[in-house]
Structure formats: structure tokens, C-alpha cells
């Protein structure tokens, strides 16, 4: 399929109508990025995005999962979101009031906060996002007390 048709498909999923300035900037940025892709790159990304793939939830039931979602319009249907919630009933939910298809761009502070909250449970473990040498002794004590309190609550 020609590049202009592929771009039209992608652009059809972007928010229409009035949006707040940060969301408009995010959409403009993504349109600029879209324009920089050639036909092959765009076709391969769309193929990956539309690929029918499935992660068997029972195989990751012991992993910490956080599902980030927006309450406003996004490319994911309400049904797809509900199905995901059913498949991962123990997942934490991080809800953003707005953010559209690109919350990581237009609501980056909130998204980063949710990521930090998700990663906090791994402090002091081999799965930590940062090396323990980079964490102050005070922060380590705080995290240890959180772990002890969590263990006592269970």
C-alpha cells in the first residue's frame, strides 16, 4: 500500500475536534514523526501493531502489572480495555483523566509518577531500575520499612 494511504490510516485514529494545548502538541509531534517514516518503515510498524498476539495471563500471574489508561478518547475501544482488565484482574490500574493516544507525551509528569510508583516495589531487589550504589542510605531505609510493613500486612 502506498505511504500516503498508510499515513491516512494512522491519522484517522488521532483525536478530532478541540483538544487541550498539550494534547494538540503531542498530536503535532506524532504527525511530524509520522511524516519522517518511509513506506517500508510505516508498513512494518502497522503490521506489528495489527499483529494478532496474545500473552497468556496465567503465565505472568505472579508478575507485577500496572495498566495505564486514559478516561478520554483513545484508539483502544472500551471493549478492549474491559477485556484487558478481565485478563489481568490483579493488575494495578493507573488512570489518567486525559491523555488521548499519547499520554506519555502530553501528561508526562503523571505517567512518570505512575511508573515510579510501579517501580518502587523493586527497590533493593535485583530487578531495581537503578543500581543500589546510586540510592542513598536514607532511601534504602525507607524502602526496607515499606517492605517490612508490606510483609506484615500480608
PDB file of C-alpha atoms in Angstrom:
ATOM      1  CA  UNK A   1       0.000   0.000   0.000  1.00  0.00           C
ATOM      2  CA  UNK A   2       1.378   3.471  -0.801  1.00  0.00           C
ATOM      3  CA  UNK A   3       2.793   5.547   2.049  1.00  0.00           C
ATOM      4  CA  UNK A   4       0.097   8.246   1.810  1.00  0.00           C
ATOM      5  CA  UNK A   5      -2.631   5.596   2.343  1.00  0.00           C
ATOM      6  CA  UNK A   6      -0.826   4.134   5.338  1.00  0.00           C
ATOM      7  CA  UNK A   7      -0.444   7.599   6.842  1.00  0.00           C
ATOM      8  CA  UNK A   8      -4.143   8.251   6.292  1.00  0.00           C
ATOM      9  CA  UNK A   9      -4.957   5.068   8.239  1.00  0.00           C
ATOM     10  CA  UNK A  10      -2.807   6.179  11.176  1.00  0.00           C
ATOM     11  CA  UNK A  11      -4.055   9.769  11.143  1.00  0.00           C
ATOM     12  CA  UNK A  12      -7.638   8.508  11.214  1.00  0.00           C
ATOM     13  CA  UNK A  13      -7.077   7.344  14.811  1.00  0.00           C
ATOM     14  CA  UNK A  14      -5.897  10.723  16.069  1.00  0.00           C
ATOM     15  CA  UNK A  15      -8.267  12.876  18.114  1.00  0.00           C
ATOM     16  CA  UNK A  16     -10.580  15.088  16.144  1.00  0.00           C
ATOM     17  CA  UNK A  17     -12.119  18.307  17.364  1.00  0.00           C
ATOM     18  CA  UNK A  18     -10.905  20.604  20.107  1.00  0.00           C
ATOM     19  CA  UNK A  19      -8.252  19.284  22.479  1.00  0.00           C
ATOM     20  CA  UNK A  20      -6.179  20.991  25.137  1.00  0.00           C
ATOM     21  CA  UNK A  21      -2.869  22.577  24.041  1.00  0.00           C
ATOM     22  CA  UNK A  22      -0.645  19.791  25.444  1.00  0.00           C
ATOM     23  CA  UNK A  23      -2.614  17.123  23.599  1.00  0.00           C
ATOM     24  CA  UNK A  24      -2.513  19.210  20.411  1.00  0.00           C
ATOM     25  CA  UNK A  25       1.280  19.485  20.759  1.00  0.00           C
ATOM     26  CA  UNK A  26       1.545  15.704  21.243  1.00  0.00           C
ATOM     27  CA  UNK A  27      -0.550  15.059  18.137  1.00  0.00           C
ATOM     28  CA  UNK A  28       1.524  17.572  16.129  1.00  0.00           C
ATOM     29  CA  UNK A  29       4.719  15.873  17.279  1.00  0.00           C
ATOM     30  CA  UNK A  30       3.421  12.443  16.274  1.00  0.00           C
ATOM     31  CA  UNK A  31       2.288  13.751  12.876  1.00  0.00           C
ATOM     32  CA  UNK A  32       5.809  15.139  12.330  1.00  0.00           C
ATOM     33  CA  UNK A  33       7.306  11.779  13.312  1.00  0.00           C
ATOM     34  CA  UNK A  34       4.868  10.001  11.011  1.00  0.00           C
ATOM     35  CA  UNK A  35       5.952  12.199   8.109  1.00  0.00           C
ATOM     36  CA  UNK A  36       9.570  11.150   8.685  1.00  0.00           C
ATOM     37  CA  UNK A  37       8.825   7.438   8.096  1.00  0.00           C
ATOM     38  CA  UNK A  38       9.171   5.921   4.662  1.00  0.00           C
ATOM     39  CA  UNK A  39       6.633   3.436   3.302  1.00  0.00           C
ATOM     40  CA  UNK A  40       8.566   0.348   4.433  1.00  0.00           C
ATOM     41  CA  UNK A  41       9.062   1.578   7.989  1.00  0.00           C
ATOM     42  CA  UNK A  42       5.452   2.623   8.319  1.00  0.00           C
ATOM     43  CA  UNK A  43       4.148  -0.643   6.851  1.00  0.00           C
ATOM     44  CA  UNK A  44       6.284  -2.718   9.212  1.00  0.00           C
ATOM     45  CA  UNK A  45       5.146  -0.732  12.266  1.00  0.00           C
ATOM     46  CA  UNK A  46       1.498  -1.042  11.274  1.00  0.00           C
ATOM     47  CA  UNK A  47       1.975  -4.766  10.701  1.00  0.00           C
ATOM     48  CA  UNK A  48       3.440  -5.185  14.182  1.00  0.00           C
ATOM     49  CA  UNK A  49       0.689  -3.067  15.698  1.00  0.00           C
ATOM     50  CA  UNK A  50      -2.060  -5.044  13.973  1.00  0.00           C
ATOM     51  CA  UNK A  51      -0.483  -8.444  14.567  1.00  0.00           C
ATOM     52  CA  UNK A  52      -2.793 -10.774  16.454  1.00  0.00           C
ATOM     53  CA  UNK A  53      -0.736 -11.639  19.510  1.00  0.00           C
ATOM     54  CA  UNK A  54      -1.676 -12.769  22.964  1.00  0.00           C
ATOM     55  CA  UNK A  55       0.091 -13.027  26.298  1.00  0.00           C
ATOM     56  CA  UNK A  56      -1.325 -15.855  28.344  1.00  0.00           C
ATOM     57  CA  UNK A  57      -2.236 -14.166  31.650  1.00  0.00           C
ATOM     58  CA  UNK A  58      -1.801 -17.312  33.727  1.00  0.00           C
ATOM     59  CA  UNK A  59       1.875 -17.391  32.732  1.00  0.00           C
ATOM     60  CA  UNK A  60       2.526 -13.950  34.233  1.00  0.00           C
ATOM     61  CA  UNK A  61       0.113 -14.051  37.168  1.00  0.00           C
ATOM     62  CA  UNK A  62       2.971 -13.673  39.666  1.00  0.00           C
ATOM     63  CA  UNK A  63       4.426 -10.606  37.936  1.00  0.00           C
ATOM     64  CA  UNK A  64       3.636  -7.073  38.997  1.00  0.00           C
ATOM     65  CA  UNK A  65       1.494  -5.482  36.287  1.00  0.00           C
ATOM     66  CA  UNK A  66       0.243  -1.914  36.100  1.00  0.00           C
ATOM     67  CA  UNK A  67      -2.264  -0.994  33.412  1.00  0.00           C
ATOM     68  CA  UNK A  68      -2.212   2.674  32.460  1.00  0.00           C
ATOM     69  CA  UNK A  69      -5.393   4.022  30.930  1.00  0.00           C
ATOM     70  CA  UNK A  70      -6.992   7.317  29.983  1.00  0.00           C
ATOM     71  CA  UNK A  71     -10.620   8.262  30.521  1.00  0.00           C
ATOM     72  CA  UNK A  72     -10.873  10.328  27.352  1.00  0.00           C
ATOM     73  CA  UNK A  73     -10.812   9.205  23.720  1.00  0.00           C
ATOM     74  CA  UNK A  74      -8.087   6.811  22.622  1.00  0.00           C
ATOM     75  CA  UNK A  75      -7.538   4.284  19.839  1.00  0.00           C
ATOM     76  CA  UNK A  76      -8.354   1.368  22.169  1.00  0.00           C
ATOM     77  CA  UNK A  77     -12.036   0.519  22.313  1.00  0.00           C
ATOM     78  CA  UNK A  78     -13.887   0.316  25.609  1.00  0.00           C
ATOM     79  CA  UNK A  79     -14.372  -3.416  24.968  1.00  0.00           C
ATOM     80  CA  UNK A  80     -10.626  -3.980  24.506  1.00  0.00           C
ATOM     81  CA  UNK A  81      -9.897  -2.167  27.765  1.00  0.00           C
ATOM     82  CA  UNK A  82     -12.520  -4.196  29.653  1.00  0.00           C
ATOM     83  CA  UNK A  83     -11.106  -7.429  28.234  1.00  0.00           C
ATOM     84  CA  UNK A  84      -7.631  -6.440  29.409  1.00  0.00           C
ATOM     85  CA  UNK A  85      -8.950  -5.721  32.901  1.00  0.00           C
ATOM     86  CA  UNK A  86     -10.577  -9.169  32.972  1.00  0.00           C
ATOM     87  CA  UNK A  87      -7.379 -10.879  31.817  1.00  0.00           C
ATOM     88  CA  UNK A  88      -5.279  -9.116  34.471  1.00  0.00           C
ATOM     89  CA  UNK A  89      -7.597  -8.863  37.489  1.00  0.00           C
ATOM     90  CA  UNK A  90      -4.713  -8.370  39.945  1.00  0.00           C
ATOM     91  CA  UNK A  91      -3.081  -5.599  37.948  1.00  0.00           C
ATOM     92  CA  UNK A  92      -2.812  -2.171  39.446  1.00  0.00           C
ATOM     93  CA  UNK A  93      -4.658   0.470  37.488  1.00  0.00           C
ATOM     94  CA  UNK A  94      -3.183   3.860  36.754  1.00  0.00           C
ATOM     95  CA  UNK A  95      -5.904   6.138  35.422  1.00  0.00           C
ATOM     96  CA  UNK A  96      -5.328   9.470  33.757  1.00  0.00           C
ATOM     97  CA  UNK A  97      -8.225  11.867  33.331  1.00  0.00           C
ATOM     98  CA  UNK A  98      -6.982  12.886  29.891  1.00  0.00           C
ATOM     99  CA  UNK A  99      -4.109  11.974  27.599  1.00  0.00           C
ATOM    100  CA  UNK A 100      -5.646  10.567  24.448  1.00  0.00           C
ATOM    101  CA  UNK A 101      -3.415   8.244  22.457  1.00  0.00           C
ATOM    102  CA  UNK A 102      -0.202   9.832  23.714  1.00  0.00           C
ATOM    103  CA  UNK A 103      -0.400  10.283  27.497  1.00  0.00           C
ATOM    104  CA  UNK A 104       3.358   9.742  27.782  1.00  0.00           C
ATOM    105  CA  UNK A 105       3.835  12.924  25.738  1.00  0.00           C
ATOM    106  CA  UNK A 106       1.092  15.259  26.921  1.00  0.00           C
ATOM    107  CA  UNK A 107       0.818  14.038  30.535  1.00  0.00           C
ATOM    108  CA  UNK A 108       4.428  13.017  31.036  1.00  0.00           C
ATOM    109  CA  UNK A 109       4.641  14.098  34.687  1.00  0.00           C
ATOM    110  CA  UNK A 110       1.661  11.928  35.624  1.00  0.00           C
ATOM    111  CA  UNK A 111       2.885   8.991  33.544  1.00  0.00           C
ATOM    112  CA  UNK A 112       6.345   9.237  35.135  1.00  0.00           C
ATOM    113  CA  UNK A 113       4.778   9.306  38.590  1.00  0.00           C
ATOM    114  CA  UNK A 114       2.829   6.114  37.871  1.00  0.00           C
ATOM    115  CA  UNK A 115       5.984   4.466  36.518  1.00  0.00           C
ATOM    116  CA  UNK A 116       7.907   5.454  39.646  1.00  0.00           C
ATOM    117  CA  UNK A 117       5.134   4.063  41.841  1.00  0.00           C
ATOM    118  CA  UNK A 118       5.176   0.805  39.873  1.00  0.00           C
ATOM    119  CA  UNK A 119       8.964   0.502  40.055  1.00  0.00           C
ATOM    120  CA  UNK A 120       9.133   1.379  43.760  1.00  0.00           C
ATOM    121  CA  UNK A 121       8.255  -2.204  44.691  1.00  0.00           C
ATOM    122  CA  UNK A 122      11.507  -3.372  43.103  1.00  0.00           C
ATOM    123  CA  UNK A 123      13.850  -1.097  45.104  1.00  0.00           C
ATOM    124  CA  UNK A 124      16.534  -3.110  46.780  1.00  0.00           C
ATOM    125  CA  UNK A 125      15.987  -6.161  44.580  1.00  0.00           C
ATOM    126  CA  UNK A 126      17.858  -7.457  41.571  1.00  0.00           C
ATOM    127  CA  UNK A 127      15.016  -6.047  39.447  1.00  0.00           C
ATOM    128  CA  UNK A 128      15.597  -2.475  40.593  1.00  0.00           C
ATOM    129  CA  UNK A 129      15.611   0.158  37.870  1.00  0.00           C
ATOM    130  CA  UNK A 130      18.775   1.742  39.286  1.00  0.00           C
ATOM    131  CA  UNK A 131      21.935   0.422  40.848  1.00  0.00           C
ATOM    132  CA  UNK A 132      21.852   0.287  44.662  1.00  0.00           C
ATOM    133  CA  UNK A 133      25.061   2.331  44.761  1.00  0.00           C
ATOM    134  CA  UNK A 134      23.057   5.266  43.424  1.00  0.00           C
ATOM    135  CA  UNK A 135      20.474   5.116  46.241  1.00  0.00           C
ATOM    136  CA  UNK A 136      21.109   6.969  49.475  1.00  0.00           C
ATOM    137  CA  UNK A 137      21.193   5.056  52.755  1.00  0.00           C
ATOM    138  CA  UNK A 138      18.155   7.040  53.895  1.00  0.00           C
ATOM    139  CA  UNK A 139      16.143   5.982  50.846  1.00  0.00           C
ATOM    140  CA  UNK A 140      17.167   2.349  51.375  1.00  0.00           C
ATOM    141  CA  UNK A 141      15.891   2.502  54.949  1.00  0.00           C
ATOM    142  CA  UNK A 142      12.568   3.947  53.787  1.00  0.00           C
ATOM    143  CA  UNK A 143      12.193   1.178  51.210  1.00  0.00           C
ATOM    144  CA  UNK A 144      13.134  -1.522  53.725  1.00  0.00           C
ATOM    145  CA  UNK A 145      10.476  -0.248  56.114  1.00  0.00           C
ATOM    146  CA  UNK A 146       7.918  -0.324  53.256  1.00  0.00           C
ATOM    147  CA  UNK A 147       8.882  -3.934  52.515  1.00  0.00           C
ATOM    148  CA  UNK A 148       8.620  -4.928  56.186  1.00  0.00           C
ATOM    149  CA  UNK A 149       5.234  -3.212  56.515  1.00  0.00           C
ATOM    150  CA  UNK A 150       4.001  -4.887  53.327  1.00  0.00           C
ATOM    151  CA  UNK A 151       5.131  -8.295  54.576  1.00  0.00           C
ATOM    152  CA  UNK A 152       3.410  -7.714  57.923  1.00  0.00           C
ATOM    153  CA  UNK A 153       0.163  -6.688  56.199  1.00  0.00           C
ATOM    154  CA  UNK A 154       0.025  -9.965  54.272  1.00  0.00           C
TER     155      UNK A 154
END
